[in-house]
Coordinates of C-alpha atoms in Angstrom, one line a residue:
M19 CA 30.9 -35.0 8.2
I20 CA 30.2 -32.3 5.8
K21 CA 28.1 -29.7 7.5
K22 CA 26.8 -27.9 3.9
R23 CA 23.4 -29.0 3.0
P24 CA 23.4 -31.4 0.0
A25 CA 21.6 -30.2 -2.9
T26 CA 21.3 -33.3 -5.6
A27 CA 21.0 -37.2 -5.1
R28 CA 24.5 -37.4 -6.1
E29 CA 25.7 -35.1 -3.4
V30 CA 23.4 -36.7 -0.8
A31 CA 24.7 -40.0 -1.7
A32 CA 28.7 -38.6 -2.1
F33 CA 28.1 -36.9 1.6
S34 CA 26.9 -40.2 3.1
L35 CA 30.0 -42.3 1.5
F36 CA 32.4 -39.5 3.1
S37 CA 30.5 -39.5 6.7
M38 CA 31.0 -43.4 6.7
A39 CA 34.8 -43.0 5.9
E40 CA 35.5 -40.4 7.7
D41 CA 33.5 -40.7 10.9
G42 CA 32.6 -44.3 11.2
A43 CA 28.7 -43.8 10.1
W44 CA 26.4 -46.3 9.5
S45 CA 25.1 -46.1 5.6
D46 CA 21.7 -45.4 7.1
G47 CA 21.9 -43.5 9.4
A48 CA 24.2 -41.0 6.8
L49 CA 21.6 -41.2 4.5
H50 CA 18.6 -40.8 6.5
Q51 CA 20.2 -37.2 8.2
Y52 CA 21.7 -36.2 4.8
L53 CA 17.8 -37.0 2.9
A54 CA 16.7 -35.2 5.9
R55 CA 18.6 -32.2 5.4
A56 CA 18.5 -32.3 1.7
G57 CA 14.7 -32.8 1.3
L58 CA 14.7 -33.9 -1.8
P59 CA 11.3 -35.1 -3.2
G60 CA 10.6 -38.8 -3.2
R61 CA 12.2 -39.7 -6.5
D62 CA 15.4 -37.7 -6.0
A63 CA 15.6 -39.5 -2.4
A64 CA 14.8 -42.9 -4.0
L65 CA 17.9 -42.0 -6.5
A66 CA 20.1 -41.4 -3.6
T67 CA 19.5 -44.1 -1.4
R68 CA 20.2 -46.6 -4.9
L69 CA 23.3 -44.7 -5.7
C70 CA 24.6 -44.6 -2.1
Y71 CA 23.6 -48.6 -1.6
G72 CA 24.6 -49.2 -5.0
V73 CA 28.2 -48.2 -4.3
L74 CA 28.4 -50.4 -1.4
Q75 CA 26.9 -53.2 -2.4
N76 CA 29.4 -53.3 -6.0
R77 CA 32.4 -51.5 -4.5
A78 CA 34.5 -54.5 -5.4
M79 CA 33.1 -54.8 -9.3
C80 CA 33.5 -50.8 -9.3
D81 CA 37.5 -51.1 -8.3
F82 CA 37.5 -53.6 -10.8
Y83 CA 36.5 -51.6 -13.6
L84 CA 38.5 -48.6 -12.4
A85 CA 41.8 -50.6 -11.9
K86 CA 41.2 -51.4 -15.4
F87 CA 41.1 -47.9 -16.7
S88 CA 43.3 -45.7 -14.2
S89 CA 46.9 -44.9 -14.7
V90 CA 47.3 -44.5 -10.8
R91 CA 46.7 -47.3 -8.1
L92 CA 43.9 -47.3 -6.3
R93 CA 45.3 -47.2 -3.0
K94 CA 46.9 -44.1 -4.0
I95 CA 43.7 -42.4 -4.6
A96 CA 42.7 -39.9 -2.1
P97 CA 39.4 -41.0 -0.2
R98 CA 37.5 -38.6 -1.4
V99 CA 38.3 -38.9 -5.1
L100 CA 38.0 -42.7 -4.8
D101 CA 34.2 -42.8 -3.6
C102 CA 33.5 -40.2 -5.9
L103 CA 35.0 -42.1 -8.5
R104 CA 33.2 -45.1 -7.7
L105 CA 30.0 -43.8 -7.4
G106 CA 30.4 -42.3 -11.3
V107 CA 31.6 -46.0 -12.7
Y108 CA 28.8 -47.8 -10.5
Q109 CA 26.2 -45.3 -12.6
L110 CA 27.9 -46.0 -15.7
T111 CA 28.3 -49.9 -15.9
M112 CA 25.5 -51.1 -13.6
M113 CA 22.4 -48.6 -14.2
E114 CA 20.2 -48.2 -16.6
R115 CA 18.3 -44.5 -17.8
I116 CA 21.5 -42.4 -16.5
P117 CA 22.6 -40.6 -19.1
A118 CA 26.8 -41.1 -20.0
H119 CA 27.1 -37.4 -19.9
A120 CA 25.5 -36.6 -16.1
A121 CA 27.1 -39.3 -14.6
V122 CA 30.5 -38.1 -15.8
G123 CA 30.0 -34.4 -15.6
E124 CA 28.1 -34.4 -11.8
T125 CA 31.1 -36.7 -10.7
V126 CA 33.7 -34.5 -11.9
A127 CA 31.6 -31.8 -10.1
L128 CA 31.6 -33.3 -6.8
I129 CA 35.5 -34.4 -7.2
E130 CA 36.5 -31.0 -7.8
K131 CA 34.3 -29.3 -5.1
Y132 CA 34.3 -31.7 -2.1
A133 CA 37.8 -34.0 -2.6
H134 CA 40.0 -30.7 -2.5
A135 CA 41.2 -32.0 -5.5
S136 CA 43.6 -30.3 -8.1
P137 CA 43.0 -29.4 -11.6
R138 CA 45.3 -32.0 -12.1
T139 CA 43.2 -34.9 -10.2
V140 CA 40.4 -33.3 -11.6
G141 CA 41.3 -34.0 -15.6
Y142 CA 42.6 -37.5 -14.5
A143 CA 38.7 -38.3 -13.0
N144 CA 37.4 -36.7 -16.3
G145 CA 39.4 -39.1 -18.3
V146 CA 38.9 -42.3 -16.4
L147 CA 35.3 -42.0 -16.6
R148 CA 35.1 -40.8 -19.9
A149 CA 37.2 -44.4 -20.8
V150 CA 34.8 -46.2 -18.4
A151 CA 31.5 -44.6 -20.5
R152 CA 33.0 -45.2 -23.7
A153 CA 33.9 -49.2 -23.1
A154 CA 30.3 -49.5 -21.2
Q155 CA 28.5 -48.3 -24.5
E156 CA 30.4 -50.2 -27.2
G157 CA 30.5 -52.9 -25.0
G158 CA 34.0 -53.6 -24.4
L159 CA 34.1 -53.7 -20.2
P160 CA 36.5 -56.1 -19.1
V161 CA 35.2 -59.4 -18.5
L162 CA 35.6 -61.5 -15.1
D163 CA 38.6 -63.4 -15.1
C164 CA 38.2 -65.5 -12.0
P165 CA 40.0 -68.7 -10.9
D166 CA 36.6 -70.8 -9.0
K167 CA 33.3 -69.9 -7.9
E168 CA 34.0 -68.3 -4.7
S169 CA 36.8 -65.9 -5.8
Y170 CA 33.8 -64.7 -9.0
Y171 CA 31.2 -64.6 -6.3
A172 CA 33.6 -62.4 -4.2
L173 CA 33.9 -59.9 -7.0
R174 CA 30.8 -60.2 -8.5
Y175 CA 29.2 -59.7 -5.7
S176 CA 31.5 -57.5 -3.5
H177 CA 31.9 -59.9 -0.8
P178 CA 35.2 -60.5 0.8
E179 CA 36.8 -63.7 -0.2
W180 CA 37.1 -65.0 3.3
L181 CA 33.2 -64.7 3.6
V182 CA 32.7 -66.7 0.4
R183 CA 35.1 -69.2 1.2
A184 CA 33.0 -69.3 4.7
L185 CA 30.0 -69.6 3.4
S186 CA 31.1 -72.1 0.7
A187 CA 32.1 -74.4 3.3
Q188 CA 28.9 -74.2 5.3
F189 CA 26.3 -74.4 3.0
G190 CA 27.5 -75.4 -0.6
Q191 CA 29.4 -73.5 -3.4
K192 CA 26.2 -73.3 -5.7
E193 CA 23.8 -72.1 -2.5
A194 CA 27.1 -69.8 -1.3
G195 CA 26.4 -67.4 -5.0
K196 CA 22.7 -67.2 -4.2
I197 CA 23.3 -65.8 -0.6
C198 CA 25.7 -63.2 -1.7
E199 CA 23.3 -62.8 -4.9
A200 CA 20.4 -62.3 -2.2
N201 CA 22.7 -60.0 -0.1
N202 CA 22.5 -57.3 -2.6
R203 CA 19.0 -57.3 -3.3
T204 CA 16.8 -54.2 -1.6
A205 CA 15.3 -56.3 1.7
P206 CA 11.5 -54.8 2.4
L207 CA 10.2 -53.2 4.9
S208 CA 8.7 -55.7 7.3
L209 CA 6.2 -55.2 10.1
R210 CA 5.2 -57.1 12.6
V211 CA 1.1 -56.6 13.8
N212 CA 0.6 -55.6 17.5
T213 CA -2.1 -58.5 17.7
M214 CA -2.9 -56.3 21.1
R215 CA -4.7 -53.6 19.2
T216 CA -5.5 -54.9 15.6
T217 CA -5.4 -57.8 13.1
R218 CA -3.1 -58.3 10.5
E219 CA -6.2 -57.8 7.6
D220 CA -6.8 -54.4 9.1
A221 CA -3.4 -53.4 9.3
L222 CA -3.1 -54.6 5.6
R223 CA -6.0 -52.1 4.3
A224 CA -4.7 -49.4 6.3
L225 CA -1.4 -49.5 4.7
E226 CA -2.6 -50.1 1.3
E227 CA -5.3 -46.7 1.8
A228 CA -1.8 -45.1 2.7
G229 CA -0.4 -45.6 -0.6
F230 CA 2.1 -48.8 0.4
E231 CA 2.2 -52.2 -1.7
P232 CA 1.5 -54.5 1.5
R233 CA 1.7 -58.3 1.4
P234 CA 1.4 -60.7 4.5
H235 CA 4.5 -62.8 5.0
E236 CA 3.4 -66.4 3.6
A237 CA 4.9 -68.0 6.4
I238 CA 5.3 -65.8 9.8
A239 CA 2.0 -65.0 11.6
D240 CA 1.7 -60.8 12.2
V241 CA 4.0 -60.1 9.4
I242 CA 3.8 -58.1 6.8
L243 CA 6.3 -57.0 4.0
C244 CA 5.9 -54.0 1.8
A245 CA 7.8 -51.5 -0.4
G246 CA 10.0 -48.6 1.9
G247 CA 8.4 -45.6 3.0
D248 CA 8.0 -43.4 5.9
I249 CA 6.1 -45.8 8.4
A250 CA 6.5 -43.6 11.3
S251 CA 4.8 -40.8 10.0
L252 CA 1.5 -42.8 9.8
P253 CA -1.0 -43.4 12.5
L254 CA -1.0 -46.9 12.2
F255 CA 2.8 -46.6 13.3
R256 CA 1.9 -44.0 15.7
D257 CA -0.3 -45.4 17.2
G258 CA 1.2 -48.9 18.2
L259 CA -1.0 -51.0 15.4
V260 CA 2.7 -52.2 14.0
T261 CA 6.0 -52.2 14.7
V262 CA 9.0 -52.1 12.6
Q263 CA 10.5 -55.8 13.0
D264 CA 12.1 -58.2 10.1
G265 CA 10.4 -61.4 10.1
A266 CA 13.4 -63.9 11.5
G267 CA 12.8 -61.9 15.0
A268 CA 9.2 -62.8 15.5
V269 CA 10.1 -66.2 14.5
C270 CA 12.4 -66.2 17.3
A271 CA 10.1 -65.0 19.8
D272 CA 7.5 -68.5 18.4
I273 CA 10.2 -70.8 19.0
L274 CA 10.4 -69.6 22.5
S275 CA 7.1 -69.5 22.5
P276 CA 6.7 -67.7 26.6
T277 CA 3.7 -68.0 28.2
P278 CA 1.3 -65.5 29.8
G279 CA 2.0 -65.3 33.1
A280 CA 5.4 -66.2 32.5
L281 CA 8.8 -64.6 33.7
T282 CA 10.7 -64.2 30.9
V283 CA 14.1 -62.5 30.6
D284 CA 15.4 -61.0 27.5
C285 CA 19.3 -60.7 27.8
C286 CA 20.7 -58.3 24.9
A287 CA 17.1 -56.5 24.2
A288 CA 17.8 -53.3 22.5
P289 CA 16.4 -51.8 20.9
G290 CA 13.4 -53.9 22.0
G291 CA 11.7 -55.7 18.9
K292 CA 11.6 -59.1 20.9
S293 CA 11.1 -57.9 24.2
F294 CA 7.5 -56.6 22.1
A295 CA 7.3 -59.4 20.2
L296 CA 7.5 -61.8 23.5
A297 CA 5.4 -59.3 25.6
T298 CA 2.4 -59.6 22.7
R299 CA 2.8 -63.6 22.9
M300 CA 2.5 -63.3 26.5
Q301 CA -0.7 -60.9 26.5
D302 CA 1.2 -58.1 28.0
T303 CA 0.9 -60.3 31.6
G304 CA 4.3 -61.7 33.7
R305 CA 7.2 -60.0 33.7
V306 CA 9.6 -59.3 30.5
V307 CA 13.3 -58.4 32.0
S308 CA 14.5 -56.5 29.2
C309 CA 18.4 -56.0 29.4
D310 CA 21.2 -54.0 28.2
I311 CA 24.6 -52.7 29.2
Y312 CA 23.5 -48.7 27.9
E313 CA 21.3 -46.7 29.3
H314 CA 20.3 -44.7 26.4
K315 CA 19.1 -47.6 24.7
L316 CA 16.6 -48.9 27.5
D317 CA 15.4 -45.1 26.4
K318 CA 14.2 -46.6 23.3
I319 CA 12.9 -49.5 24.9
R320 CA 10.6 -47.5 27.2
E321 CA 9.6 -45.5 24.1
G322 CA 8.1 -48.4 21.8
A323 CA 6.6 -50.3 25.1
A324 CA 5.0 -47.1 25.6
R325 CA 3.9 -46.6 21.9
L326 CA 2.8 -50.7 22.1
G327 CA 1.0 -50.1 25.3
L328 CA 2.9 -52.8 26.9
G329 CA 3.0 -52.6 30.4
C330 CA 4.7 -55.6 31.8
I331 CA 8.1 -54.9 30.2
E332 CA 10.8 -53.6 33.0
P333 CA 13.8 -52.6 31.5
R334 CA 17.0 -53.0 33.6
L335 CA 20.5 -52.1 33.0
A336 CA 22.4 -55.0 32.5
D337 CA 25.8 -56.8 31.6
A338 CA 24.9 -59.7 30.0
T339 CA 28.4 -61.6 31.1
R340 CA 27.8 -60.8 34.7
L341 CA 24.8 -62.5 36.9
Q342 CA 21.4 -60.5 37.8
N343 CA 20.7 -60.3 41.3
G344 CA 17.1 -61.9 41.9
L345 CA 17.3 -63.8 38.5
A346 CA 19.3 -66.9 38.7
G347 CA 16.9 -70.4 38.4
Q348 CA 14.2 -68.1 38.4
A349 CA 13.0 -67.3 34.5
D350 CA 10.6 -69.6 32.4
F351 CA 12.0 -68.3 29.5
V352 CA 15.0 -66.4 28.2
L353 CA 16.2 -64.9 25.2
C354 CA 19.9 -64.6 24.3
D355 CA 20.0 -62.8 21.4
V356 CA 23.8 -62.3 21.0
P357 CA 26.1 -59.8 19.7
C358 CA 27.5 -60.6 16.5
S359 CA 29.3 -60.0 13.4
G360 CA 25.8 -59.3 11.9
M361 CA 26.9 -61.4 8.8
G362 CA 23.1 -61.9 8.3
I363 CA 22.1 -58.6 7.9
I364 CA 24.1 -57.3 4.8
R365 CA 20.6 -56.3 2.7
K366 CA 20.6 -53.7 5.5
K367 CA 23.5 -52.5 6.1
P368 CA 25.7 -53.5 3.2
E369 CA 29.1 -52.0 4.6
I370 CA 29.1 -54.6 7.3
R371 CA 30.4 -57.3 5.0
Y372 CA 33.8 -55.1 5.0
K373 CA 34.6 -55.5 8.5
P374 CA 38.1 -57.1 8.8
E375 CA 37.7 -60.8 9.9
A376 CA 40.6 -60.1 12.4
E377 CA 37.9 -58.1 14.3
L378 CA 35.6 -61.0 14.3
A379 CA 37.7 -63.3 16.0
G380 CA 36.9 -63.1 19.7
L381 CA 32.8 -63.3 19.2
P382 CA 32.8 -66.7 19.5
A383 CA 34.5 -66.7 23.2
L384 CA 32.3 -63.3 23.7
Q385 CA 28.5 -65.4 22.5
G386 CA 29.6 -68.2 24.7
A387 CA 30.2 -66.5 27.6
I388 CA 27.1 -64.2 28.0
L389 CA 25.5 -68.2 26.6
E390 CA 27.6 -69.7 30.0
N391 CA 25.9 -66.9 32.5
C392 CA 22.6 -65.8 30.7
A393 CA 21.7 -70.0 31.3
Q394 CA 21.8 -69.5 34.6
Y395 CA 18.2 -68.0 34.9
V396 CA 16.6 -70.9 33.7
R397 CA 14.8 -72.6 36.0
P398 CA 14.7 -75.9 36.0
G399 CA 12.6 -77.1 32.5
G400 CA 12.5 -74.0 31.5
T401 CA 13.0 -72.9 27.8
L402 CA 16.2 -71.1 26.6
V403 CA 16.7 -69.2 22.7
Y404 CA 20.2 -68.8 21.4
S405 CA 20.1 -66.4 18.3
T406 CA 22.1 -64.1 16.2
C407 CA 21.8 -62.1 12.9
T408 CA 24.5 -63.9 11.3
V409 CA 24.9 -67.0 9.4
L410 CA 28.5 -68.1 10.1
E411 CA 28.5 -71.6 12.0
R412 CA 31.0 -70.9 14.2
E413 CA 29.0 -68.0 15.9
N414 CA 25.9 -70.5 15.8
A415 CA 26.0 -73.9 15.7
G416 CA 29.8 -74.1 17.0
V417 CA 28.9 -71.9 19.9
V418 CA 25.8 -74.0 20.8
K419 CA 27.6 -77.6 21.1
G420 CA 29.9 -76.2 22.9
F421 CA 28.2 -74.8 25.7
L422 CA 25.5 -78.8 25.3
A423 CA 29.0 -80.2 25.7
A424 CA 29.8 -78.5 28.8
H425 CA 26.0 -78.3 30.6
P426 CA 24.6 -82.0 29.9
G427 CA 21.6 -79.9 32.2
F428 CA 20.7 -78.5 29.1
S429 CA 19.7 -79.9 26.4
A430 CA 18.4 -79.3 22.4
V431 CA 14.8 -79.2 22.2
P432 CA 13.1 -80.2 18.3
F433 CA 10.8 -77.3 17.4
T434 CA 8.2 -76.6 13.8
H435 CA 7.5 -73.4 12.5
P436 CA 5.9 -72.5 9.5
A437 CA 9.0 -71.1 8.0
C438 CA 11.4 -73.0 8.5
G439 CA 9.7 -76.8 9.0
E440 CA 10.8 -79.7 11.6
R441 CA 14.3 -78.7 13.0
P442 CA 14.7 -82.5 15.1
D443 CA 18.3 -81.0 16.2
G444 CA 16.5 -77.5 17.5
M445 CA 18.5 -75.1 15.1
V446 CA 18.2 -73.7 11.9
T447 CA 19.9 -70.6 10.2
L448 CA 17.3 -68.9 8.4
L449 CA 18.5 -67.2 4.8
P450 CA 17.4 -64.3 3.0
H451 CA 16.2 -66.2 -0.3
V452 CA 14.5 -69.1 0.7
H453 CA 12.7 -67.8 4.1
D454 CA 12.5 -64.2 3.2
T455 CA 13.9 -62.8 6.4
D456 CA 16.8 -61.7 7.3
G457 CA 19.7 -64.4 7.9
F458 CA 19.5 -65.4 11.3
F459 CA 19.7 -68.4 13.8
I460 CA 18.0 -69.8 16.1
A461 CA 18.6 -72.7 18.7
K462 CA 16.0 -73.7 21.3
L463 CA 17.0 -75.2 24.6
R464 CA 15.7 -76.4 28.0
R465 CA 17.3 -76.8 31.3
N466 CA 16.2 -80.1 32.5
A467 CA 14.3 -80.7 35.7

């Protein structure tokens, strides 16, 4: 990790990209750290964010252009040099109002100062970027020549081809393209109102007065969408009147619909957003046992519950694949929000799309094991919701159908929600461009009496 304090938006973006490649950092965490260190004014901070996310969202396109103008194969270019070149190409080919001389000059300076580059490498980079700049100004950029729609979407929206083909097989070719396009849009800041302390109308007014541009979600009660900003600095947040939560999490809590006084188990709870939504629906009565495998994540749940004034939440250190004492057959409601590939939150973590497919192969087995174990907590007549933040069928309906086939004592429960309408099969996949939420899967099950 670069210890130097970044002085410009381009340095913040470059340092963040370096940190992701070299330290395994997530984009949001790296950006937050370097933006805090830089102390840039709002406009420059916004540019740094756009540059970093823009490169991640368009990496395949940047590489496509680079490959056409580079005399060196991309796999032979040093990683930091390649990240800087991508940063320059993104500005030259996909951003408006960025002068070509600034994009070229400052990118070359980054390579010279931070990529340990030789004079020859610096000269090479300068030549490549100038060639791209000329082509962009003269309308001579290479045309995307792809054999089919899936490969076109993979290149145009910088998604791995295996993912595009999986989406096409599941949703259809046209819808797959819309999903990929939506994944490259900026997600709004999503807030859930703590109705134990205020109303959505009052929260909307407070956000407007603070200079945000909020709008109520059209189909999800108590959720507000707005342009990003430092929500944590507002009294509205500090005093626990709102919390950051995507609308999909709120829908998940709505569909489980725990009642006041119930025993509810949230099996993979950290950082606690769904536990907070469940406790609010229960009017802070009964018990919400919020489980996680890491103690430091339980601290986050405790902190969030205290800020929101929720006293019914009981954090518990627990492995979701192992049965917990005192819970078997006792819970009225169980939420099983399992670890997943994350292919529904690409808008927020654009780099997640680049996970190697082979690393995801074992997820359905783990998800099935967690569901198998946590289903034991449900009392006869009780309700279980299985959910993920991915849109891939093999991690979603595939896991649920396999569980139901092996457990005739459970059945799917039809439900209706304003965000998705009637779901007679008891399952729904939420999509950003359709439901104005993260990509998310929810299945509602009941343990028969």
